[in-house]
Amino acid sequence: MAIPAAPSLSERYQDATKYSPSSVQGHPGLDFSAQPPPFKEWHQARRVVLAGGPTDDSPPSAGPMDAMRLGRLLYHAYGVTLVREFPGMSMHYRAAPSAGGLYPTELYVAVHGIDGIPDGIFAYDARDHSLVVCWEGDFWADLSACTFEHPAVAKARVVLIGTGVYQRSAWRYGDRAYRRVLLDTGHVFGNAVLAAPQDGLHVVPIPYFVDDGIAGLMLLDAENEGALLLAAVVEAGDDAPALREAPAYASPIDRESHDPDDGAWIPLVHGAGNIARPMPVEAEAPQPEVAPGEIALPDDPLAGGRAVLSAIRRRRSTRVFAAGDIPIEGLGRILAHAYPRPGSPDTDAYLLRDVLQTHIVVAGVSGLRSGVYRFDERTHTLTTVQTGSPRDALHRSCLWQELGRDAAFGVLHTLDLPKAVAAYGERVYRTAHLEAGLIGQRLNMAALRLGYGASGIGGFFDEFLNALLMVPQTHAVAYVTTIGVPE
Ligand SMILES: Cc1cc2nc3c(=O)[nH]c(=O)nc-3n(C[C@H](O)[C@H](O)[C@H](O)COP(=O)(O)O)c2cc1C
């Protein structure tokens, strides 16, 4: 009889960070005096002030990448879109949502060959919409080597580098913060992917890179900050779709190391996903189990254009859903926007194929029975899993948050973690959560543009959701997006 493989580090991390009613009750409370600031303090005097920020109203442009369009891209990815004053502090709300409003994602850019900006690596300081000069010089040969000569890097004048500053989120969420840091970063890149085409640009996400090489280039302190996702910004053209076709690389699998103490998981699970050399994905990638479902959804994606940018600038997460249903056409359009069909020119939402599974929990969609469904993005169809109102179950599963109780529907992402790790190595934990965040941002923006409300939910009782979705407990629930009628 075959001996079952010991669980991978990703599986052990997932288990160690599951919420249960008893773990949530035992939470010691928050020490506000220990909260890290949401911005880095840069002492470098040299900054490049960007155009394309909050007061920019110039029409979209085309042609070679320039400083204006870089500014506009960064602003719509992760700029400050609202400042609210609270006693003793100003809260900077950003273009992308963030679990708990803690903003652990840092956005850097490598630039070469743009008029008005020296070649170099910069940190984006959203407070004054400027680039802080980290290092001047042309780093393209290093970046190219670190991305296994990714074809989009060769074409790009800009590479976005998203990192996570763990403690900003871990301060509140402990070891579970890594999940939210990844989801948050996916949202930031989701914005960039959505905003770029409005300015004749194309953002090509690059999830596989030599981690130590990037960390060395950026002088990151591995205990506190890790590079999560890169993206090349290319000028839109006929060859842009082909630039996505870089191979996937696997990382090793760690079935042996000892579990760390509480509070020490994050650098370990991040490091386990690191890639040092090009290890192609050899095992067969996990295949989805669903056949095309029995319910075909109306499929009418939203148009692009200026409305995309203004919606990002206005965006806020919905705090309270009102009573009221969303028609099945609305559900279909939101999903069509979030899951571009294979072969369509707009498939940058996908970092991975066939790893994430999508479940729709329907509580108030007119034209569709309440219940739980599997969604197949290739055929844009639903398969019924169970019927009946899921409101109480979703309410309880989302830590009794009213958003769960009152949503018209929830979109949930899961992955068969043991199978995914066997195919892609530990890196899949990172990539799948980034992708869930990226799709989450597309869901949010589609819902808001159609006049509905949306909020991500990162706090949930994992095992309750597995039961509701009727997926095995070994599958990881990555993310919940709630969508409904805003108050
Ligand atoms: C990964 C992620 C998880 C989130 N989880 C929750 C949640 O569990 N409950 C909630 O009310 N809001 C949640 N939010 C929404 C944030 O609270 C919200 O983004 C933040 O307060 C900033 O506000 P804004 O999105 O309106 O800019 C989440 C957002 C993200 C991106």
Short mmCIF file of C-alpha atoms and ligand atoms in Angstrom, two decimals:
data_model
loop_
_atom_site.label_atom_id
_atom_site.label_comp_id
_atom_site.label_asym_id
_atom_site.label_seq_id
_atom_site.Cartn_x
_atom_site.Cartn_y
_atom_site.Cartn_z
CA MET A 1 0.00 0.00 0.00
CA ALA A 2 1.39 3.41 -0.94
CA ILE A 3 2.35 5.54 2.04
CA PRO A 4 0.57 8.90 1.78
CA ALA A 5 2.97 11.80 1.31
CA ALA A 6 3.56 13.97 4.38
CA PRO A 7 1.76 17.31 4.05
CA SER A 8 3.63 20.10 2.34
CA LEU A 9 4.53 23.29 4.18
CA SER A 10 1.71 25.14 2.41
CA GLU A 11 -0.82 22.61 3.68
CA ARG A 12 0.57 22.87 7.21
CA TYR A 13 0.49 26.67 7.06
CA GLN A 14 -3.09 26.57 5.81
CA ASP A 15 -4.13 24.29 8.69
CA ALA A 16 -2.25 26.35 11.26
CA THR A 17 -4.02 29.54 10.17
CA LYS A 18 -7.58 28.28 9.94
CA TYR A 19 -10.06 30.24 12.02
CA SER A 20 -12.43 28.29 14.21
CA PRO A 21 -14.97 29.60 16.74
CA SER A 22 -12.57 28.77 19.58
CA SER A 23 -9.48 30.35 17.97
CA VAL A 24 -11.37 33.57 17.25
CA GLN A 25 -12.80 33.74 20.78
CA GLY A 26 -9.32 33.37 22.26
CA HIS A 27 -7.96 36.41 20.36
CA PRO A 28 -6.07 38.63 22.83
CA GLY A 29 -7.24 41.94 21.27
CA LEU A 30 -5.24 44.58 19.45
CA ASP A 31 -2.37 46.65 20.80
CA PHE A 32 -2.73 49.90 18.89
CA SER A 33 0.54 51.25 20.27
CA ALA A 34 2.34 48.51 18.32
CA GLN A 35 0.69 49.18 14.96
CA PRO A 36 3.30 49.71 12.22
CA PRO A 37 2.79 52.76 9.96
CA PRO A 38 1.18 52.01 6.59
CA PHE A 39 3.87 53.90 4.66
CA LYS A 40 7.65 53.60 4.57
CA GLU A 41 9.54 56.69 5.55
CA TRP A 42 11.98 57.42 2.77
CA HIS A 43 14.82 59.67 3.74
CA GLN A 44 16.22 60.02 0.25
CA ALA A 45 15.99 63.59 -0.91
CA ARG A 46 15.59 62.65 -4.58
CA ARG A 47 12.09 62.22 -5.84
CA VAL A 48 10.40 62.39 -9.20
CA VAL A 49 6.99 64.04 -8.90
CA LEU A 50 4.54 62.29 -11.20
CA ALA A 51 1.75 63.60 -13.39
CA GLY A 52 -1.38 61.54 -13.92
CA GLY A 53 -2.54 61.77 -10.30
CA PRO A 54 -5.74 62.76 -8.53
CA THR A 55 -6.31 66.03 -10.36
CA ASP A 56 -5.47 64.65 -13.82
CA ASP A 57 -8.33 64.87 -16.25
CA SER A 58 -6.47 64.57 -19.53
CA PRO A 59 -7.81 62.14 -22.11
CA PRO A 60 -6.26 58.69 -22.49
CA SER A 61 -3.22 58.65 -24.73
CA ALA A 62 -1.32 56.20 -26.90
CA GLY A 63 2.20 55.98 -28.31
CA PRO A 64 5.42 55.21 -26.47
CA MET A 65 5.22 54.86 -22.71
CA ASP A 66 5.81 58.22 -21.02
CA ALA A 67 5.96 59.68 -17.53
CA MET A 68 2.34 60.84 -17.64
CA ARG A 69 1.03 57.38 -18.40
CA LEU A 70 3.27 55.78 -15.80
CA GLY A 71 1.87 58.22 -13.23
CA ARG A 72 -1.69 57.46 -14.29
CA LEU A 73 -1.10 53.72 -14.12
CA LEU A 74 0.41 53.89 -10.63
CA TYR A 75 -2.35 56.17 -9.40
CA HIS A 76 -5.10 53.85 -10.57
CA ALA A 77 -3.28 50.81 -9.24
CA TYR A 78 -2.55 52.04 -5.75
CA GLY A 79 -2.82 55.82 -5.39
CA VAL A 80 -4.46 57.66 -2.50
CA THR A 81 -8.07 58.25 -3.50
CA LEU A 82 -9.46 59.51 -0.18
CA VAL A 83 -8.00 60.98 3.02
CA ARG A 84 -10.12 60.89 6.16
CA GLU A 85 -9.15 62.58 9.39
CA PHE A 86 -9.55 60.67 12.65
CA PRO A 87 -8.48 61.84 16.13
CA GLY A 88 -4.69 61.82 16.05
CA MET A 89 -4.35 60.33 12.58
CA SER A 90 -5.10 60.69 8.88
CA MET A 91 -6.30 57.57 7.09
CA HIS A 92 -5.17 57.28 3.48
CA TYR A 93 -7.58 55.13 1.50
CA ARG A 94 -6.16 53.71 -1.69
CA ALA A 95 -7.31 52.81 -5.18
CA ALA A 96 -7.15 49.14 -4.17
CA PRO A 97 -8.95 47.71 -1.14
CA SER A 98 -6.93 46.21 1.69
CA ALA A 99 -7.91 43.82 4.47
CA GLY A 100 -8.42 45.94 7.58
CA GLY A 101 -7.20 49.03 5.68
CA LEU A 102 -3.61 48.09 6.62
CA TYR A 103 -2.01 48.34 3.15
CA PRO A 104 0.88 45.88 3.48
CA THR A 105 1.59 46.01 -0.28
CA GLU A 106 4.45 48.23 -1.44
CA LEU A 107 4.68 49.07 -5.10
CA TYR A 108 8.05 49.66 -6.76
CA VAL A 109 8.87 50.34 -10.39
CA ALA A 110 11.93 49.63 -12.47
CA VAL A 111 12.18 52.07 -15.36
CA HIS A 112 14.36 52.33 -18.43
CA GLY A 113 14.10 54.58 -21.43
CA ILE A 114 11.33 56.98 -20.36
CA ASP A 115 11.79 60.70 -21.03
CA GLY A 116 11.89 62.75 -17.83
CA ILE A 117 12.59 59.80 -15.52
CA PRO A 118 16.14 58.50 -15.02
CA ASP A 119 16.68 54.77 -15.47
CA GLY A 120 16.47 53.08 -12.09
CA ILE A 121 14.38 51.44 -9.39
CA PHE A 122 11.89 53.60 -7.51
CA ALA A 123 9.40 53.22 -4.68
CA TYR A 124 5.96 54.65 -5.35
CA ASP A 125 5.03 57.04 -2.54
CA ALA A 126 1.28 57.40 -2.89
CA ARG A 127 1.03 60.20 -0.34
CA ASP A 128 2.46 62.78 -2.72
CA HIS A 129 2.23 60.68 -5.89
CA SER A 130 5.99 60.64 -6.38
CA LEU A 131 8.72 58.17 -7.14
CA VAL A 132 11.43 57.87 -4.51
CA VAL A 133 14.75 57.12 -6.13
CA CYS A 134 16.08 53.85 -4.67
CA TRP A 135 18.83 53.13 -7.20
CA GLU A 136 19.72 54.81 -10.42
CA GLY A 137 20.99 52.73 -13.33
CA ASP A 138 19.72 50.35 -15.97
CA PHE A 139 18.71 47.09 -14.31
CA TRP A 140 17.13 45.44 -17.37
CA ALA A 141 19.74 42.73 -17.78
CA ASP A 142 19.29 41.73 -14.11
CA LEU A 143 15.49 41.89 -14.32
CA SER A 144 15.48 39.88 -17.46
CA ALA A 145 17.69 37.20 -15.90
CA CYS A 146 15.54 37.13 -12.75
CA THR A 147 12.41 36.55 -14.85
CA PHE A 148 13.97 33.76 -16.92
CA GLU A 149 14.22 36.14 -19.89
CA HIS A 150 10.50 36.80 -19.89
CA PRO A 151 9.58 38.11 -23.37
CA ALA A 152 7.46 40.95 -21.95
CA VAL A 153 10.38 42.30 -19.91
CA ALA A 154 12.45 42.64 -23.09
CA LYS A 155 9.66 44.78 -24.62
CA ALA A 156 8.85 46.83 -21.52
CA ARG A 157 10.10 50.20 -20.32
CA VAL A 158 8.50 49.65 -16.93
CA VAL A 159 8.34 46.65 -14.61
CA LEU A 160 6.09 46.83 -11.55
CA ILE A 161 7.37 45.02 -8.44
CA GLY A 162 4.85 44.33 -5.68
CA THR A 163 6.16 43.39 -2.25
CA GLY A 164 4.48 42.69 1.06
CA VAL A 165 5.57 44.30 4.33
CA TYR A 166 4.30 41.49 6.53
CA GLN A 167 4.10 43.18 9.91
CA ARG A 168 1.65 45.83 8.78
CA SER A 169 -0.93 43.08 8.44
CA ALA A 170 0.51 40.53 10.90
CA TRP A 171 0.20 43.12 13.65
CA ARG A 172 -3.52 42.50 13.45
CA TYR A 173 -3.94 39.12 11.81
CA GLY A 174 -0.93 37.17 13.10
CA ASP A 175 0.30 34.30 10.94
CA ARG A 176 -2.87 34.37 8.85
CA ALA A 177 -1.80 37.79 7.55
CA TYR A 178 0.22 36.25 4.70
CA ARG A 179 -3.01 35.14 3.05
CA ARG A 180 -4.38 38.68 3.17
CA VAL A 181 -1.09 40.26 2.05
CA LEU A 182 -1.26 38.11 -1.09
CA LEU A 183 -4.93 38.89 -1.72
CA ASP A 184 -4.32 42.62 -1.23
CA THR A 185 -1.43 42.55 -3.69
CA GLY A 186 -3.60 40.71 -6.22
CA HIS A 187 -6.13 43.57 -5.95
CA VAL A 188 -3.42 46.17 -6.66
CA PHE A 189 -2.28 44.32 -9.78
CA GLY A 190 -5.91 43.75 -10.76
CA ASN A 191 -6.33 47.51 -10.87
CA ALA A 192 -3.19 47.88 -12.99
CA VAL A 193 -4.42 45.24 -15.46
CA LEU A 194 -7.80 46.98 -15.74
CA ALA A 195 -6.45 50.54 -15.99
CA ALA A 196 -3.59 49.97 -18.48
CA PRO A 197 -5.63 49.35 -21.68
CA GLN A 198 -7.42 52.69 -21.20
CA ASP A 199 -4.05 54.33 -21.93
CA GLY A 200 -2.89 52.02 -24.72
CA LEU A 201 -0.85 49.87 -22.33
CA HIS A 202 -0.83 46.26 -21.37
CA VAL A 203 0.18 44.92 -17.96
CA VAL A 204 1.60 41.39 -18.16
CA PRO A 205 1.79 39.79 -14.69
CA ILE A 206 4.95 37.74 -14.03
CA PRO A 207 4.40 35.37 -11.11
CA TYR A 208 7.60 33.33 -11.55
CA PHE A 209 10.97 34.91 -10.85
CA VAL A 210 14.23 34.25 -9.01
CA ASP A 211 13.28 35.48 -5.57
CA ASP A 212 16.77 35.94 -4.19
CA GLY A 213 17.78 37.86 -7.30
CA ILE A 214 14.88 40.32 -6.94
CA ALA A 215 15.36 40.59 -3.17
CA GLY A 216 19.06 41.30 -3.77
CA LEU A 217 18.30 43.95 -6.36
CA MET A 218 15.88 45.64 -3.97
CA LEU A 219 17.89 44.97 -0.79
CA LEU A 220 14.78 43.49 0.87
CA ASP A 221 15.00 42.26 4.43
CA ALA A 222 13.62 38.72 4.00
CA GLU A 223 12.22 38.50 7.54
CA ASN A 224 9.99 41.53 6.98
CA GLU A 225 9.35 42.06 3.30
CA GLY A 226 9.05 39.70 0.35
CA ALA A 227 8.65 40.27 -3.39
CA LEU A 228 5.29 38.80 -4.39
CA LEU A 229 4.44 39.63 -7.98
CA LEU A 230 6.08 41.39 -10.93
CA ALA A 231 4.44 42.79 -14.06
CA ALA A 232 5.86 44.13 -17.29
CA VAL A 233 4.13 47.17 -18.75
CA VAL A 234 4.19 47.03 -22.54
CA GLU A 235 2.64 49.20 -25.20
CA ALA A 236 -0.48 47.50 -26.52
CA GLY A 237 0.05 45.94 -29.93
CA ASP A 238 -0.61 42.82 -31.90
CA ASP A 239 2.10 40.89 -30.14
CA ALA A 240 0.93 41.78 -26.61
CA PRO A 241 -1.09 38.56 -26.12
CA ALA A 242 1.90 36.42 -27.14
CA LEU A 243 3.97 38.06 -24.43
CA ARG A 244 1.92 36.26 -21.81
CA GLU A 245 3.00 32.86 -23.01
CA ALA A 246 5.97 32.40 -20.66
CA PRO A 247 6.27 28.96 -19.05
CA ALA A 248 5.27 28.27 -15.44
CA TYR A 249 8.03 27.27 -13.03
CA ALA A 250 7.72 25.08 -9.98
CA SER A 251 9.40 25.49 -6.63
CA PRO A 252 10.55 22.59 -4.45
CA ILE A 253 8.16 20.95 -1.97
CA ASP A 254 8.97 21.02 1.73
CA ARG A 255 7.49 17.99 3.49
CA GLU A 256 10.18 17.80 6.17
CA SER A 257 10.85 21.03 8.03
CA HIS A 258 9.41 21.45 11.51
CA ASP A 259 6.49 23.75 12.05
CA PRO A 260 7.58 27.09 13.51
CA ASP A 261 6.21 28.72 16.64
CA ASP A 262 3.21 30.98 16.31
CA GLY A 263 4.27 34.30 14.86
CA ALA A 264 7.07 32.87 12.72
CA TRP A 265 5.16 31.25 9.84
CA ILE A 266 5.18 34.06 7.31
CA PRO A 267 8.85 34.28 6.25
CA LEU A 268 8.93 30.48 6.27
CA VAL A 269 5.92 29.89 4.03
CA HIS A 270 6.98 32.71 1.73
CA GLY A 271 10.54 31.36 1.51
CA ALA A 272 9.28 27.83 0.82
CA GLY A 273 7.71 29.14 -2.38
CA ASN A 274 10.90 30.74 -3.60
CA ILE A 275 12.31 29.77 -6.96
CA ALA A 276 16.08 29.61 -7.34
CA ARG A 277 16.42 28.04 -10.76
CA PRO A 278 14.08 27.24 -13.64
CA MET A 279 12.27 24.05 -12.64
CA PRO A 280 9.56 23.53 -15.26
CA VAL A 281 6.18 22.30 -14.08
CA GLU A 282 6.52 18.62 -14.90
CA ALA A 283 3.63 16.97 -13.15
CA GLU A 284 0.35 17.21 -14.93
CA ALA A 285 -1.42 20.41 -13.91
CA PRO A 286 -4.59 19.77 -11.92
CA GLN A 287 -7.60 19.52 -14.17
CA PRO A 288 -10.98 20.90 -13.17
CA GLU A 289 -13.49 18.22 -12.37
CA VAL A 290 -16.57 19.96 -13.70
CA ALA A 291 -18.25 19.32 -17.00
CA PRO A 292 -20.08 22.30 -18.51
CA GLY A 293 -22.89 23.12 -16.13
CA GLU A 294 -26.59 22.96 -16.72
CA ILE A 295 -27.25 26.70 -16.29
CA ALA A 296 -25.84 28.99 -18.99
CA LEU A 297 -25.35 32.51 -17.67
CA PRO A 298 -26.04 35.59 -19.75
CA ASP A 299 -22.65 36.74 -20.96
CA ASP A 300 -22.29 40.40 -21.90
CA PRO A 301 -18.96 41.82 -20.68
CA LEU A 302 -18.58 45.47 -19.76
CA ALA A 303 -16.98 47.85 -22.22
CA GLY A 304 -13.62 49.47 -21.43
CA GLY A 305 -12.94 53.19 -21.75
CA ARG A 306 -12.79 56.15 -19.44
CA ALA A 307 -15.45 54.68 -17.15
CA VAL A 308 -12.91 52.11 -15.96
CA LEU A 309 -10.62 54.81 -14.59
CA SER A 310 -13.33 56.93 -13.00
CA ALA A 311 -14.81 53.82 -11.34
CA ILE A 312 -11.44 52.99 -9.78
CA ARG A 313 -11.11 56.55 -8.48
CA ARG A 314 -14.58 56.45 -6.91
CA ARG A 315 -14.36 52.90 -5.63
CA ARG A 316 -14.99 52.01 -1.97
CA SER A 317 -15.80 48.66 -0.40
CA THR A 318 -19.47 48.43 0.52
CA ARG A 319 -19.96 48.38 4.27
CA VAL A 320 -23.68 47.48 4.40
CA PHE A 321 -25.87 45.70 1.87
CA ALA A 322 -29.54 46.68 1.61
CA ALA A 323 -32.34 44.20 1.00
CA GLY A 324 -32.90 43.50 -2.68
CA ASP A 325 -31.99 41.06 -5.41
CA ILE A 326 -29.60 41.29 -8.32
CA PRO A 327 -30.95 39.91 -11.60
CA ILE A 328 -29.26 36.88 -13.14
CA GLU A 329 -28.08 39.15 -15.99
CA GLY A 330 -26.10 41.18 -13.43
CA LEU A 331 -24.47 38.04 -12.05
CA GLY A 332 -23.61 36.92 -15.58
CA ARG A 333 -22.08 40.26 -16.55
CA ILE A 334 -20.00 40.52 -13.38
CA LEU A 335 -18.61 37.04 -13.93
CA ALA A 336 -18.00 37.70 -17.63
CA HIS A 337 -15.92 40.74 -16.69
CA ALA A 338 -13.97 38.94 -13.99
CA TYR A 339 -13.29 35.80 -16.05
CA PRO A 340 -12.39 36.73 -19.62
CA ARG A 341 -12.90 33.74 -21.92
CA PRO A 342 -9.79 31.84 -23.02
CA GLY A 343 -8.61 33.26 -26.32
CA SER A 344 -10.06 36.70 -25.64
CA PRO A 345 -7.51 39.53 -25.76
CA ASP A 346 -8.13 40.27 -22.09
CA THR A 347 -6.94 37.22 -20.19
CA ASP A 348 -4.40 38.85 -17.91
CA ALA A 349 -6.55 37.94 -14.93
CA TYR A 350 -5.05 34.48 -15.04
CA LEU A 351 -1.74 33.75 -13.39
CA LEU A 352 -2.52 30.04 -13.29
CA ARG A 353 -4.81 27.82 -15.29
CA ASP A 354 -7.19 25.34 -13.72
CA VAL A 355 -5.98 25.65 -10.14
CA LEU A 356 -8.58 27.93 -8.56
CA GLN A 357 -12.13 26.70 -8.48
CA THR A 358 -14.97 29.19 -8.35
CA HIS A 359 -18.15 28.72 -6.34
CA ILE A 360 -21.17 31.02 -6.36
CA VAL A 361 -23.27 31.13 -3.20
CA VAL A 362 -26.61 32.61 -4.24
CA ALA A 363 -28.97 34.21 -1.73
CA GLY A 364 -30.76 36.91 -3.72
CA VAL A 365 -30.41 36.59 -7.51
CA SER A 366 -33.68 36.90 -9.38
CA GLY A 367 -33.99 34.20 -12.01
CA LEU A 368 -31.78 31.76 -10.08
CA ARG A 369 -32.69 29.49 -7.17
CA SER A 370 -30.88 30.24 -3.94
CA GLY A 371 -28.14 27.72 -3.26
CA VAL A 372 -24.54 26.80 -3.96
CA TYR A 373 -23.17 26.44 -7.49
CA ARG A 374 -19.86 25.68 -9.17
CA PHE A 375 -18.92 28.16 -11.90
CA ASP A 376 -17.00 27.04 -14.99
CA GLU A 377 -15.36 30.09 -16.53
CA ARG A 378 -14.58 28.39 -19.84
CA THR A 379 -18.22 27.71 -20.63
CA HIS A 380 -19.70 30.46 -18.44
CA THR A 381 -22.09 27.97 -16.86
CA LEU A 382 -23.20 26.97 -13.37
CA THR A 383 -23.60 23.51 -11.91
CA THR A 384 -25.92 23.11 -8.94
CA VAL A 385 -24.26 21.78 -5.79
CA GLN A 386 -27.13 22.28 -3.36
CA THR A 387 -30.26 24.40 -3.16
CA GLY A 388 -31.76 26.32 -0.25
CA SER A 389 -31.00 29.69 1.33
CA PRO A 390 -27.33 29.95 2.28
CA ARG A 391 -27.73 33.21 4.23
CA ASP A 392 -27.37 31.79 7.72
CA ALA A 393 -24.45 29.57 6.72
CA LEU A 394 -22.60 32.39 4.97
CA HIS A 395 -23.25 34.74 7.87
CA ARG A 396 -21.85 32.25 10.39
CA SER A 397 -18.95 31.21 8.13
CA CYS A 398 -17.86 34.84 7.61
CA LEU A 399 -17.34 35.32 11.35
CA TRP A 400 -20.92 36.57 11.71
CA GLN A 401 -20.20 39.56 9.50
CA GLU A 402 -23.42 41.08 8.19
CA LEU A 403 -21.92 41.41 4.72
CA GLY A 404 -22.11 37.60 4.56
CA ARG A 405 -25.73 37.53 5.71
CA ASP A 406 -26.99 40.30 3.44
CA ALA A 407 -25.07 39.75 0.18
CA ALA A 408 -27.08 38.86 -2.92
CA PHE A 409 -24.34 36.40 -3.75
CA GLY A 410 -20.80 35.46 -2.82
CA VAL A 411 -18.00 34.37 -5.15
CA LEU A 412 -15.65 31.97 -3.39
CA HIS A 413 -12.33 30.60 -4.54
CA THR A 414 -10.88 27.29 -3.43
CA LEU A 415 -7.98 25.11 -4.52
CA ASP A 416 -7.16 21.45 -4.10
CA LEU A 417 -4.00 22.31 -2.20
CA PRO A 418 -2.27 18.87 -2.06
CA LYS A 419 -2.82 18.37 -5.79
CA ALA A 420 -1.77 21.91 -6.70
CA VAL A 421 1.41 21.68 -4.61
CA ALA A 422 2.26 18.32 -6.20
CA ALA A 423 2.12 20.02 -9.62
CA TYR A 424 3.61 23.46 -8.95
CA GLY A 425 5.52 23.13 -5.66
CA GLU A 426 4.99 25.41 -2.68
CA ARG A 427 4.91 28.47 -4.97
CA VAL A 428 1.33 27.68 -5.87
CA TYR A 429 0.17 28.93 -2.49
CA ARG A 430 1.42 32.39 -3.37
CA THR A 431 0.29 32.39 -7.00
CA ALA A 432 -3.22 31.10 -6.28
CA HIS A 433 -3.89 33.69 -3.58
CA LEU A 434 -2.53 36.49 -5.78
CA GLU A 435 -4.83 35.32 -8.52
CA ALA A 436 -7.82 35.19 -6.18
CA GLY A 437 -7.10 38.83 -5.28
CA LEU A 438 -6.66 39.80 -8.92
CA ILE A 439 -10.00 38.24 -9.86
CA GLY A 440 -11.50 39.74 -6.70
CA GLN A 441 -10.63 43.21 -7.98
CA ARG A 442 -12.24 42.49 -11.34
CA LEU A 443 -15.37 41.29 -9.53
CA ASN A 444 -15.41 44.41 -7.35
CA MET A 445 -15.03 46.79 -10.26
CA ALA A 446 -17.64 45.06 -12.42
CA ALA A 447 -20.14 45.12 -9.55
CA LEU A 448 -19.51 48.79 -8.81
CA ARG A 449 -19.74 49.81 -12.45
CA LEU A 450 -23.14 48.13 -12.67
CA GLY A 451 -24.37 50.06 -9.62
CA TYR A 452 -24.02 47.22 -7.10
CA GLY A 453 -21.82 47.00 -4.02
CA ALA A 454 -18.94 44.63 -3.22
CA SER A 455 -16.53 43.76 -0.45
CA GLY A 456 -13.80 41.20 -0.05
CA ILE A 457 -13.92 39.03 3.07
CA GLY A 458 -10.67 37.59 4.34
CA GLY A 459 -11.97 36.55 7.75
CA PHE A 460 -13.89 33.28 7.66
CA PHE A 461 -14.18 29.93 9.40
CA ASP A 462 -12.45 27.79 6.81
CA GLU A 463 -14.05 24.48 7.70
CA PHE A 464 -17.58 25.90 7.70
CA LEU A 465 -17.06 27.16 4.16
CA ASN A 466 -15.68 23.83 2.95
CA ALA A 467 -18.86 22.23 4.32
CA LEU A 468 -21.13 24.83 2.69
CA LEU A 469 -19.41 24.43 -0.68
CA MET A 470 -19.28 20.64 -0.26
CA VAL A 471 -15.57 20.45 -1.05
CA PRO A 472 -13.18 18.20 0.90
CA GLN A 473 -11.52 19.73 3.96
CA THR A 474 -8.12 19.32 2.28
CA HIS A 475 -9.12 22.01 -0.22
CA ALA A 476 -8.10 25.51 0.80
CA VAL A 477 -10.63 28.32 0.76
CA ALA A 478 -8.66 31.28 -0.59
CA TYR A 479 -11.13 34.16 -0.71
CA VAL A 480 -14.71 35.34 -0.45
CA THR A 481 -16.09 38.28 -2.43
CA THR A 482 -19.56 39.44 -1.40
CA ILE A 483 -21.73 41.34 -3.86
CA GLY A 484 -25.11 42.93 -3.24
CA VAL A 485 -27.30 45.98 -3.38
CA PRO A 486 -25.55 48.88 -1.62
CA GLU A 487 -27.41 50.79 1.07
C1 LIG B 1 -8.20 40.75 1.11
C2 LIG B 1 -9.29 41.60 1.70
C3 LIG B 1 -10.03 41.12 2.76
C4 LIG B 1 -11.04 41.90 3.32
N1 LIG B 1 -11.79 41.39 4.34
C5 LIG B 1 -12.80 42.11 4.85
C6 LIG B 1 -13.63 41.54 5.86
O1 LIG B 1 -13.44 40.40 6.28
N2 LIG B 1 -14.65 42.30 6.33
C7 LIG B 1 -14.89 43.58 5.87
O2 LIG B 1 -15.84 44.22 6.33
N3 LIG B 1 -14.12 44.13 4.91
C8 LIG B 1 -13.09 43.43 4.39
N4 LIG B 1 -12.30 43.97 3.39
C9 LIG B 1 -12.53 45.37 2.93
C10 LIG B 1 -11.59 46.33 3.66
O3 LIG B 1 -12.01 46.52 4.98
C11 LIG B 1 -11.50 47.67 2.91
O4 LIG B 1 -10.90 47.44 1.67
C12 LIG B 1 -10.68 48.69 3.67
O5 LIG B 1 -11.34 49.10 4.83
C13 LIG B 1 -10.37 49.93 2.82
O6 LIG B 1 -11.56 50.53 2.38
P1 LIG B 1 -11.93 50.71 0.83
O7 LIG B 1 -11.90 49.36 0.19
O8 LIG B 1 -13.31 51.30 0.85
O9 LIG B 1 -10.94 51.63 0.22
C14 LIG B 1 -11.30 43.21 2.81
C15 LIG B 1 -10.55 43.67 1.73
C16 LIG B 1 -9.56 42.88 1.18
C17 LIG B 1 -8.78 43.40 0.00
#
